[in-house]
Amino acid sequence: MEWTIKLEARTGWGEVHTHEIAVVTRRPVGLTADEVGMSLGEAKGLLAEIQRCIVSSQIDEQVMCARVCADCMGLREIRDHRTRTIQTLFGTVVVDAPRLKLCVCVDTKGFKDISISPLSELLPDRCTPELRRTQSELGARHSFREAARLLATFLPCSPQNQSSVRNRLHRTSEELEVADCRSKAKPVSASGAGEIVVFIDGAHIRAVPGHQSRHLDVTVGKVEARGRPPRRFGLAPKGAERPLSNVRAALVEQGWQPGRPVTVISDGEPALPNLVQTAINEPVIHILDWFHISMRIRHIEQSMAGLYAMKPANTAPLDYFAWSIDRLRHVLWNGYHEEAWQSLWDLQNVAGGIPQLNGVRFERPVQGFLRLCAELRGYIRNNEDAIVCYHQRYHDKRPVSTSRAEGCVDEIANARMAKKQRMRWSPRGAHHVAQVRAATLDGRLMPLGVQLAA
Ligand SMILES: [Zn+2]
């Protein structure tokens, strides 16, 4: 059997042209499984040919329209003929792109060599925005090499290589940066008011050789406001041209405006809430992440369980621990940092006596236990202003933990840039990927309905 695929084009002024695109043939007898339906190669060829026909007639029509002078309706002269290559998702197309002289009715003020190029105005990058967005989105999800390979496998948009994916992603990131700088706070409706919560955290990635340190910091975050889907942001502070506008834009998009309260939940690294505070130029409420406190208490409990397992003769101190650690969790959950600090101090005093009561074999494990208590005590002291009544917040259904932002670190930084990926990053390169990845995960990059499946 034989199928002929034809494309019928009708111009704006009614002319009809028919192009034969392809002929697919299959033998009637002796059909093999591979010959059922169209093959990937045939489909790619078909798409490329359809795209070539559509793009070249589209550009012809566009140039034709551009030749008409809007002022006197006269036809502009063609200055010279040249060809231009346009990269699209469905193939690279070479088109005629003549340069036009200015119309005779225009006063050129003595300049003779002025000409216009309709195509350059339409596609200054010589690539369709959709191709660039797709390359950027894939490059944010996979390595540049893998992204190029995926594109070339399924689409006729060759030649694809990792540097073209990287360059396009960088270009997209620069565009996002420009858009962030332009974002302005808008008044919010009464229903949109209330607390805006910023979950913020950091990740370390490997730096390129020659960078001043071996690792680079990537800051990632998620901004949540009631009634809106979360807005993520990712940046490498050393590679971002304007890290503050990056953070500020995320807040503005979630309805922040001067005077609206912002709560920052972080693990206690002071640079993180400071970044948000500087970005909006207003004080923020900083809350120490409950998840990080609770993990530290958990470690102390595990260390205590280890001491129990050694079957001490005198268990009195350990029985006191079990009660005391429960109380510690309770007082911290209610925001009483002073009591928590005191109760850790008591725990350390009691633990110090265990080797005397139960023998020297307890010395080393008790040292470990003491160290964990001392670390938590320091952590509480350093962050006492950020320890709040978690119980009340929890009761009010307000977030108390960055566990959601931890997911954000994995999503934005670790999955693409983690140390185990063996990739090394320049500050600018890391910044571009973090930024485009955050946009990709939010679905901000692709128009609605065509987002790539996660
Ligand atoms: Zn004119």
CSV table of C-alpha atoms and ligand atoms in Angstrom, one decimal:
chain,number,residue,atom,x,y,z
A,1,MET,CA,0.0,0.0,0.0
A,2,GLU,CA,1.1,3.6,-0.6
A,3,TRP,CA,0.1,6.8,1.3
A,4,THR,CA,0.8,10.2,-0.1
A,5,ILE,CA,0.9,13.1,2.4
A,6,LYS,CA,0.1,16.5,0.9
A,7,LEU,CA,0.0,19.9,2.5
A,8,GLU,CA,-2.4,22.4,1.1
A,9,ALA,CA,-1.6,26.1,1.7
A,10,ARG,CA,-4.0,29.0,1.2
A,11,THR,CA,-2.4,32.4,1.3
A,12,GLY,CA,-4.1,35.5,2.8
A,13,TRP,CA,-5.2,36.6,-0.7
A,14,GLY,CA,-6.7,33.2,-1.5
A,15,GLU,CA,-4.0,31.5,-3.6
A,16,VAL,CA,-3.8,27.7,-3.0
A,17,HIS,CA,-0.6,25.8,-3.3
A,18,THR,CA,-0.2,22.0,-2.7
A,19,HIS,CA,3.1,20.5,-1.7
A,20,GLU,CA,3.7,16.8,-1.7
A,21,ILE,CA,5.3,16.1,1.7
A,22,ALA,CA,6.0,12.4,1.7
A,23,VAL,CA,5.1,9.0,0.4
A,24,VAL,CA,4.9,6.1,2.8
A,25,THR,CA,4.9,2.7,1.3
A,26,ARG,CA,4.4,-0.8,2.8
A,27,ARG,CA,4.4,-4.1,1.1
A,28,PRO,CA,1.1,-6.0,1.3
A,29,VAL,CA,2.6,-9.4,1.9
A,30,GLY,CA,5.4,-10.3,4.2
A,31,LEU,CA,4.8,-7.3,6.5
A,32,THR,CA,7.2,-7.3,9.5
A,33,ALA,CA,6.4,-5.9,13.0
A,34,ASP,CA,8.8,-3.0,12.4
A,35,GLU,CA,6.8,-1.9,9.4
A,36,VAL,CA,3.5,-1.4,11.2
A,37,GLY,CA,2.6,2.3,11.2
A,38,MET,CA,5.1,5.1,10.8
A,39,SER,CA,8.6,4.7,12.1
A,40,LEU,CA,10.2,7.4,14.3
A,41,GLY,CA,12.5,8.3,11.4
A,42,GLU,CA,9.6,8.7,8.9
A,43,ALA,CA,7.7,10.8,11.5
A,44,LYS,CA,10.7,13.0,12.1
A,45,GLY,CA,11.2,13.4,8.3
A,46,LEU,CA,7.5,14.2,7.9
A,47,LEU,CA,7.5,16.8,10.6
A,48,ALA,CA,10.6,18.5,9.3
A,49,GLU,CA,9.2,18.7,5.8
A,50,ILE,CA,5.9,20.1,7.0
A,51,GLN,CA,7.7,22.6,9.1
A,52,ARG,CA,10.0,23.6,6.2
A,53,CYS,CA,7.0,24.3,3.9
A,54,ILE,CA,5.0,26.2,6.6
A,55,VAL,CA,8.0,28.3,7.8
A,56,SER,CA,9.2,29.3,4.3
A,57,SER,CA,5.8,30.3,3.0
A,58,GLN,CA,5.1,32.1,6.3
A,59,ILE,CA,8.3,34.1,6.0
A,60,ASP,CA,7.6,34.9,2.3
A,61,GLU,CA,4.2,36.2,3.3
A,62,GLN,CA,5.6,38.2,6.2
A,63,VAL,CA,8.3,39.8,4.0
A,64,MET,CA,5.7,40.6,1.4
A,65,CYS,CA,3.5,42.4,4.0
A,66,ALA,CA,6.6,44.2,5.4
A,67,ARG,CA,7.3,45.6,2.0
A,68,VAL,CA,4.2,47.7,2.0
A,69,CYS,CA,4.8,51.1,3.5
A,70,ALA,CA,2.3,51.9,6.2
A,71,ASP,CA,2.4,55.6,5.4
A,72,CYS,CA,2.0,55.8,1.6
A,73,MET,CA,1.0,52.2,0.8
A,74,GLY,CA,3.9,52.1,-1.8
A,75,LEU,CA,6.1,49.0,-2.2
A,76,ARG,CA,9.6,49.3,-0.6
A,77,GLU,CA,12.4,48.2,-2.8
A,78,ILE,CA,14.5,45.1,-2.0
A,79,ARG,CA,18.0,46.1,-1.1
A,80,ASP,CA,19.6,42.6,-1.3
A,81,HIS,CA,18.7,39.0,-1.1
A,82,ARG,CA,20.2,36.8,1.6
A,83,THR,CA,19.3,33.6,3.3
A,84,ARG,CA,18.9,33.0,7.0
A,85,THR,CA,18.8,29.8,9.0
A,86,ILE,CA,16.0,29.5,11.5
A,87,GLN,CA,16.1,26.8,14.2
A,88,THR,CA,12.8,25.4,15.2
A,89,LEU,CA,11.6,22.4,17.3
A,90,PHE,CA,10.8,20.6,14.1
A,91,GLY,CA,13.9,21.2,12.1
A,92,THR,CA,16.3,23.8,10.8
A,93,VAL,CA,14.8,25.8,7.9
A,94,VAL,CA,16.7,28.0,5.5
A,95,VAL,CA,14.6,30.9,4.3
A,96,ASP,CA,15.0,33.9,2.0
A,97,ALA,CA,15.3,37.0,4.1
A,98,PRO,CA,15.7,40.0,1.9
A,99,ARG,CA,16.7,43.4,3.4
A,100,LEU,CA,14.4,46.2,2.4
A,101,LYS,CA,15.2,49.8,1.6
A,102,LEU,CA,13.4,52.5,3.4
A,103,CYS,CA,10.4,53.8,1.5
A,104,VAL,CA,11.0,56.8,-0.7
A,105,CYS,CA,8.4,58.8,1.3
A,106,VAL,CA,10.7,58.6,4.4
A,107,ASP,CA,13.0,61.5,5.1
A,108,THR,CA,16.4,59.7,5.7
A,109,LYS,CA,18.0,63.0,6.7
A,110,GLY,CA,20.9,62.4,4.3
A,111,PHE,CA,21.6,58.8,5.4
A,112,LYS,CA,21.6,56.5,2.4
A,113,ASP,CA,22.4,53.0,3.7
A,114,ILE,CA,19.5,52.5,6.0
A,115,SER,CA,17.7,49.2,5.4
A,116,ILE,CA,15.4,47.0,7.4
A,117,SER,CA,15.3,43.2,7.8
A,118,PRO,CA,11.8,42.0,8.7
A,119,LEU,CA,13.1,38.5,9.8
A,120,SER,CA,15.7,39.8,12.2
A,121,GLU,CA,13.0,41.9,13.9
A,122,LEU,CA,10.8,38.8,14.2
A,123,LEU,CA,13.4,36.3,15.4
A,124,PRO,CA,16.5,38.1,16.6
A,125,ASP,CA,18.0,34.8,18.0
A,126,ARG,CA,17.3,32.9,14.8
A,127,CYS,CA,15.5,30.3,16.9
A,128,THR,CA,11.9,30.0,17.8
A,129,PRO,CA,11.1,30.7,21.5
A,130,GLU,CA,9.5,27.3,21.8
A,131,LEU,CA,12.7,25.5,20.9
A,132,ARG,CA,14.6,27.6,23.3
A,133,ARG,CA,12.1,27.0,26.1
A,134,THR,CA,12.1,23.3,25.5
A,135,GLN,CA,15.9,23.2,25.4
A,136,SER,CA,16.0,25.2,28.7
A,137,GLU,CA,13.5,23.0,30.4
A,138,LEU,CA,15.2,19.8,29.4
A,139,GLY,CA,18.6,21.3,30.3
A,140,ALA,CA,17.2,22.2,33.7
A,141,ARG,CA,16.0,18.6,34.3
A,142,HIS,CA,18.9,16.6,32.8
A,143,SER,CA,22.5,17.1,32.0
A,144,PHE,CA,23.0,19.3,29.0
A,145,ARG,CA,24.4,16.3,27.1
A,146,GLU,CA,21.4,14.1,28.0
A,147,ALA,CA,18.9,17.0,27.1
A,148,ALA,CA,20.5,17.3,23.7
A,149,ARG,CA,20.3,13.5,23.2
A,150,LEU,CA,16.6,13.4,24.2
A,151,LEU,CA,15.7,16.2,21.8
A,152,ALA,CA,17.6,14.7,18.9
A,153,THR,CA,16.0,11.3,19.6
A,154,PHE,CA,12.4,12.4,19.3
A,155,LEU,CA,12.4,15.5,17.2
A,156,PRO,CA,14.0,16.5,13.9
A,157,CYS,CA,15.5,19.6,15.6
A,158,SER,CA,19.1,18.6,15.0
A,159,PRO,CA,21.9,19.4,15.2
A,160,GLN,CA,21.6,19.3,19.0
A,161,ASN,CA,24.7,19.5,21.2
A,162,GLN,CA,25.3,20.2,24.8
A,163,SER,CA,26.7,23.7,24.3
A,164,SER,CA,23.6,24.8,22.4
A,165,VAL,CA,21.4,23.5,25.2
A,166,ARG,CA,23.6,25.3,27.7
A,167,ASN,CA,23.6,28.6,25.8
A,168,ARG,CA,19.9,28.6,25.4
A,169,LEU,CA,19.3,27.8,29.1
A,170,HIS,CA,21.7,30.7,30.0
A,171,ARG,CA,19.7,33.0,27.7
A,172,THR,CA,16.4,31.9,29.3
A,173,SER,CA,17.9,32.5,32.7
A,174,GLU,CA,19.0,36.0,31.8
A,175,GLU,CA,15.5,36.7,30.5
A,176,LEU,CA,14.0,35.5,33.8
A,177,GLU,CA,16.4,37.8,35.6
A,178,VAL,CA,15.3,40.8,33.6
A,179,ALA,CA,11.7,39.9,34.2
A,180,ASP,CA,12.4,39.7,38.0
A,181,CYS,CA,14.0,43.1,38.0
A,182,ARG,CA,10.8,44.6,36.4
A,183,SER,CA,8.3,43.0,38.8
A,184,LYS,CA,6.5,45.5,40.8
A,185,ALA,CA,4.4,45.0,43.9
A,186,LYS,CA,0.7,45.2,43.2
A,187,PRO,CA,-2.1,45.8,45.7
A,188,VAL,CA,-3.7,42.6,46.9
A,189,SER,CA,-7.3,42.0,47.6
A,190,ALA,CA,-8.4,41.5,51.2
A,191,SER,CA,-8.9,37.8,50.6
A,192,GLY,CA,-5.3,37.5,49.6
A,193,ALA,CA,-3.9,39.1,52.7
A,194,GLY,CA,-2.2,37.2,55.6
A,195,GLU,CA,1.1,35.8,56.3
A,196,ILE,CA,3.6,35.0,53.5
A,197,VAL,CA,5.9,32.2,54.4
A,198,VAL,CA,9.4,31.8,52.9
A,199,PHE,CA,11.0,28.4,53.4
A,200,ILE,CA,14.7,28.9,52.6
A,201,ASP,CA,17.7,26.6,52.7
A,202,GLY,CA,21.1,26.2,51.1
A,203,ALA,CA,23.0,23.4,49.3
A,204,HIS,CA,26.7,23.0,48.5
A,205,ILE,CA,27.8,22.0,45.0
A,206,ARG,CA,31.2,21.4,43.5
A,207,ALA,CA,32.9,24.4,42.0
A,208,VAL,CA,35.0,24.4,38.9
A,209,PRO,CA,38.7,24.2,39.4
A,210,GLY,CA,40.3,27.6,39.8
A,211,HIS,CA,37.3,29.0,41.8
A,212,GLN,CA,38.4,30.5,45.1
A,213,SER,CA,36.8,27.6,47.0
A,214,ARG,CA,36.0,24.0,46.2
A,215,HIS,CA,32.3,24.4,46.8
A,216,LEU,CA,29.7,26.9,45.8
A,217,ASP,CA,26.5,27.8,47.7
A,218,VAL,CA,23.1,27.5,46.1
A,219,THR,CA,20.2,29.1,47.9
A,220,VAL,CA,16.8,27.7,47.2
A,221,GLY,CA,13.4,28.6,48.6
A,222,LYS,CA,9.7,28.4,48.3
A,223,VAL,CA,7.3,31.2,48.9
A,224,GLU,CA,3.8,30.3,50.1
A,225,ALA,CA,0.8,32.5,50.5
A,226,ARG,CA,-2.7,31.3,51.2
A,227,GLY,CA,-4.7,30.5,48.1
A,228,ARG,CA,-1.8,30.5,45.6
A,229,PRO,CA,0.4,27.7,44.3
A,230,PRO,CA,3.9,27.9,45.8
A,231,ARG,CA,6.5,29.9,43.9
A,232,ARG,CA,10.1,28.6,44.0
A,233,PHE,CA,13.3,30.4,43.6
A,234,GLY,CA,16.9,29.2,43.2
A,235,LEU,CA,20.1,31.2,42.9
A,236,ALA,CA,23.8,30.9,43.4
A,237,PRO,CA,24.6,34.1,45.3
A,238,LYS,CA,28.1,34.4,43.8
A,239,GLY,CA,26.8,34.0,40.3
A,240,ALA,CA,23.6,36.0,40.5
A,241,GLU,CA,23.8,39.5,39.1
A,242,ARG,CA,20.9,40.7,41.3
A,243,PRO,CA,20.2,38.0,43.9
A,244,LEU,CA,17.9,40.4,45.8
A,245,SER,CA,15.6,41.1,42.9
A,246,ASN,CA,15.4,37.4,42.4
A,247,VAL,CA,14.0,36.8,45.9
A,248,ARG,CA,11.9,39.9,45.9
A,249,ALA,CA,10.2,39.0,42.6
A,250,ALA,CA,9.2,35.6,44.1
A,251,LEU,CA,7.6,37.4,47.0
A,252,VAL,CA,5.9,40.0,44.9
A,253,GLU,CA,4.4,37.3,42.7
A,254,GLN,CA,2.9,35.8,45.8
A,255,GLY,CA,1.2,39.0,46.6
A,256,TRP,CA,3.7,40.7,48.9
A,257,GLN,CA,3.6,44.4,49.2
A,258,PRO,CA,5.3,46.8,51.6
A,259,GLY,CA,3.9,46.3,55.1
A,260,ARG,CA,2.6,42.8,54.6
A,261,PRO,CA,4.2,40.4,57.2
A,262,VAL,CA,6.8,37.9,56.0
A,263,THR,CA,7.8,34.9,58.0
A,264,VAL,CA,11.1,33.1,57.1
A,265,ILE,CA,11.6,29.6,58.2
A,266,SER,CA,15.2,28.3,58.0
A,267,ASP,CA,17.7,26.0,59.8
A,268,GLY,CA,19.3,28.9,61.6
A,269,GLU,CA,21.9,30.0,59.0
A,270,PRO,CA,21.7,33.8,59.6
A,271,ALA,CA,22.5,34.7,55.9
A,272,LEU,CA,19.2,33.2,54.8
A,273,PRO,CA,16.7,35.3,56.6
A,274,ASN,CA,19.0,38.3,56.1
A,275,LEU,CA,18.7,37.7,52.3
A,276,VAL,CA,14.9,38.0,52.4
A,277,GLN,CA,15.1,41.0,54.8
A,278,THR,CA,17.4,42.9,52.5
A,279,ALA,CA,15.4,41.9,49.4
A,280,ILE,CA,12.2,43.5,50.7
A,281,ASN,CA,14.0,46.1,52.8
A,282,GLU,CA,11.7,45.4,55.8
A,283,PRO,CA,12.0,43.3,58.9
A,284,VAL,CA,10.9,39.7,58.7
A,285,ILE,CA,9.8,37.3,61.4
A,286,HIS,CA,12.5,34.5,61.5
A,287,ILE,CA,11.5,31.1,62.8
A,288,LEU,CA,13.9,28.3,63.5
A,289,ASP,CA,12.7,25.3,61.7
A,290,TRP,CA,11.0,22.8,64.0
A,291,PHE,CA,12.3,19.9,61.9
A,292,HIS,CA,15.9,20.7,62.6
A,293,ILE,CA,15.3,21.1,66.4
A,294,SER,CA,13.3,17.8,66.5
A,295,MET,CA,16.1,15.9,64.6
A,296,ARG,CA,18.7,17.1,67.2
A,297,ILE,CA,16.4,15.9,70.1
A,298,ARG,CA,16.0,12.6,68.3
A,299,HIS,CA,19.8,12.2,68.1
A,300,ILE,CA,20.0,12.7,71.9
A,301,GLU,CA,17.3,10.1,72.4
A,302,GLN,CA,19.2,7.6,70.2
A,303,SER,CA,22.4,8.2,72.1
A,304,MET,CA,20.4,7.5,75.4
A,305,ALA,CA,19.0,4.3,73.9
A,306,GLY,CA,22.6,3.3,73.2
A,307,LEU,CA,23.5,3.8,76.9
A,308,TYR,CA,20.5,1.7,78.0
A,309,ALA,CA,21.5,-1.1,75.6
A,310,MET,CA,24.8,-1.4,77.5
A,311,LYS,CA,22.8,-2.6,80.5
A,312,PRO,CA,24.2,-0.3,83.2
A,313,ALA,CA,23.8,-1.6,86.8
A,314,ASN,CA,22.4,1.7,88.0
A,315,THR,CA,19.7,3.0,85.7
A,316,ALA,CA,18.6,5.9,87.8
A,317,PRO,CA,20.3,8.6,85.7
A,318,LEU,CA,18.9,7.1,82.5
A,319,ASP,CA,15.4,6.9,83.9
A,320,TYR,CA,15.7,10.6,84.6
A,321,PHE,CA,16.9,11.2,81.0
A,322,ALA,CA,13.8,9.6,79.5
A,323,TRP,CA,11.6,11.9,81.5
A,324,SER,CA,13.8,14.9,80.9
A,325,ILE,CA,14.1,14.6,77.2
A,326,ASP,CA,10.3,14.3,76.9
A,327,ARG,CA,10.1,17.5,78.9
A,328,LEU,CA,12.8,19.1,76.7
A,329,ARG,CA,10.7,18.5,73.5
A,330,HIS,CA,7.6,19.8,75.3
A,331,VAL,CA,9.2,23.1,76.4
A,332,LEU,CA,10.8,23.7,73.0
A,333,TRP,CA,7.5,22.9,71.2
A,334,ASN,CA,6.0,25.7,73.4
A,335,GLY,CA,8.8,28.1,72.7
A,336,TYR,CA,10.4,28.1,76.2
A,337,HIS,CA,14.0,28.3,75.1
A,338,GLU,CA,15.4,29.3,78.5
A,339,GLU,CA,13.9,26.2,80.2
A,340,ALA,CA,15.1,24.0,77.4
A,341,TRP,CA,18.6,25.4,77.8
A,342,GLN,CA,18.4,24.7,81.6
A,343,SER,CA,17.1,21.2,81.1
A,344,LEU,CA,20.0,20.4,78.8
A,345,TRP,CA,22.4,21.7,81.3
A,346,ASP,CA,20.8,19.4,84.0
A,347,LEU,CA,21.0,16.5,81.6
A,348,GLN,CA,24.7,17.1,81.1
A,349,ASN,CA,25.4,17.3,84.8
A,350,VAL,CA,23.6,14.0,85.5
A,351,ALA,CA,25.2,12.2,82.5
A,352,GLY,CA,28.6,13.3,83.7
A,353,GLY,CA,28.2,11.0,86.8
A,354,ILE,CA,27.3,7.8,84.8
A,355,PRO,CA,30.9,6.5,84.4
A,356,GLN,CA,31.4,6.8,88.2
A,357,LEU,CA,28.3,4.8,88.9
A,358,ASN,CA,28.6,2.2,86.2
A,359,GLY,CA,32.2,1.8,85.2
A,360,VAL,CA,34.8,3.2,82.7
A,361,ARG,CA,33.2,1.4,79.7
A,362,PHE,CA,30.6,4.1,79.8
A,363,GLU,CA,33.1,7.0,79.4
A,364,ARG,CA,33.2,7.1,75.6
A,365,PRO,CA,29.4,6.8,74.9
A,366,VAL,CA,28.7,9.4,77.6
A,367,GLN,CA,31.2,11.7,75.9
A,368,GLY,CA,29.1,11.4,72.7
A,369,PHE,CA,25.9,12.0,74.6
A,370,LEU,CA,27.4,15.1,76.3
A,371,ARG,CA,28.6,16.5,72.9
A,372,LEU,CA,25.1,16.2,71.4
A,373,CYS,CA,23.6,18.0,74.4
A,374,ALA,CA,26.2,20.8,74.2
A,375,GLU,CA,25.5,21.2,70.5
A,376,LEU,CA,21.8,21.5,71.0
A,377,ARG,CA,22.4,24.0,73.8
A,378,GLY,CA,24.6,26.1,71.5
A,379,TYR,CA,22.0,25.9,68.8
A,380,ILE,CA,19.3,27.1,71.1
A,381,ARG,CA,21.4,29.9,72.4
A,382,ASN,CA,22.4,31.1,68.9
A,383,ASN,CA,18.8,31.1,67.7
A,384,GLU,CA,16.8,31.9,70.8
A,385,ASP,CA,15.0,34.8,69.1
A,386,ALA,CA,13.8,32.5,66.4
A,387,ILE,CA,12.3,29.9,68.7
A,388,VAL,CA,8.6,30.5,68.9
A,389,CYS,CA,5.6,28.7,70.3
A,390,TYR,CA,5.4,26.0,67.6
A,391,HIS,CA,2.4,24.5,69.4
A,392,GLN,CA,0.3,27.6,68.8
A,393,ARG,CA,1.4,27.9,65.1
A,394,TYR,CA,0.6,24.2,64.6
A,395,HIS,CA,-2.8,24.7,66.2
A,396,ASP,CA,-3.4,27.7,63.8
A,397,LYS,CA,-2.5,25.5,60.9
A,398,ARG,CA,0.5,27.7,60.1
A,399,PRO,CA,3.8,26.1,59.0
A,400,VAL,CA,6.5,25.3,61.6
A,401,SER,CA,9.0,23.4,59.5
A,402,THR,CA,11.1,23.6,56.4
A,403,SER,CA,10.5,20.0,55.7
A,404,ARG,CA,8.7,21.3,52.6
A,405,ALA,CA,11.7,23.5,51.7
A,406,GLU,CA,14.0,20.5,52.3
A,407,GLY,CA,12.1,18.9,49.5
A,408,CYS,CA,12.8,22.1,47.6
A,409,VAL,CA,16.6,21.7,48.0
A,410,ASP,CA,16.3,18.2,46.5
A,411,GLU,CA,14.1,19.4,43.7
A,412,ILE,CA,16.1,22.4,42.7
A,413,ALA,CA,19.7,21.8,43.7
A,414,ASN,CA,20.4,18.2,44.6
A,415,ALA,CA,18.6,16.4,41.8
A,416,ARG,CA,20.5,18.3,39.1
A,417,MET,CA,23.7,19.6,40.8
A,418,ALA,CA,24.4,17.3,43.8
A,419,LYS,CA,28.0,16.3,44.5
A,420,LYS,CA,27.4,12.8,43.4
A,421,GLN,CA,26.6,14.0,39.9
A,422,ARG,CA,30.3,14.7,39.5
A,423,MET,CA,29.7,17.9,37.7
A,424,ARG,CA,31.6,21.1,38.5
A,425,TRP,CA,29.9,24.4,38.3
A,426,SER,CA,31.0,28.0,37.7
A,427,PRO,CA,29.0,30.5,39.9
A,428,ARG,CA,27.2,31.9,36.9
A,429,GLY,CA,26.5,28.5,35.4
A,430,ALA,CA,25.1,27.2,38.7
A,431,HIS,CA,23.0,30.3,39.1
A,432,HIS,CA,21.5,29.9,35.6
A,433,VAL,CA,20.6,26.2,36.2
A,434,ALA,CA,19.1,26.9,39.7
A,435,GLN,CA,17.0,29.7,38.4
A,436,VAL,CA,15.7,27.9,35.3
A,437,ARG,CA,15.1,24.7,37.3
A,438,ALA,CA,13.0,26.6,39.8
A,439,ALA,CA,11.0,28.2,37.0
A,440,THR,CA,10.6,24.8,35.3
A,441,LEU,CA,9.3,23.1,38.5
A,442,ASP,CA,6.8,26.0,39.0
A,443,GLY,CA,5.7,25.6,35.4
A,444,ARG,CA,6.6,29.2,34.6
A,445,LEU,CA,8.7,28.4,31.6
A,446,MET,CA,6.4,26.6,29.2
A,447,PRO,CA,3.0,28.0,28.4
A,448,LEU,CA,0.2,26.3,30.2
A,449,GLY,CA,-0.8,22.9,28.9
A,450,VAL,CA,2.5,22.1,27.2
A,451,GLN,CA,4.6,21.5,30.3
A,452,LEU,CA,6.8,18.5,30.0
A,453,ALA,CA,5.8,15.7,32.3
A,454,ALA,CA,7.9,15.6,35.4
B,1,ZN,ZN,6.1,55.2,2.0
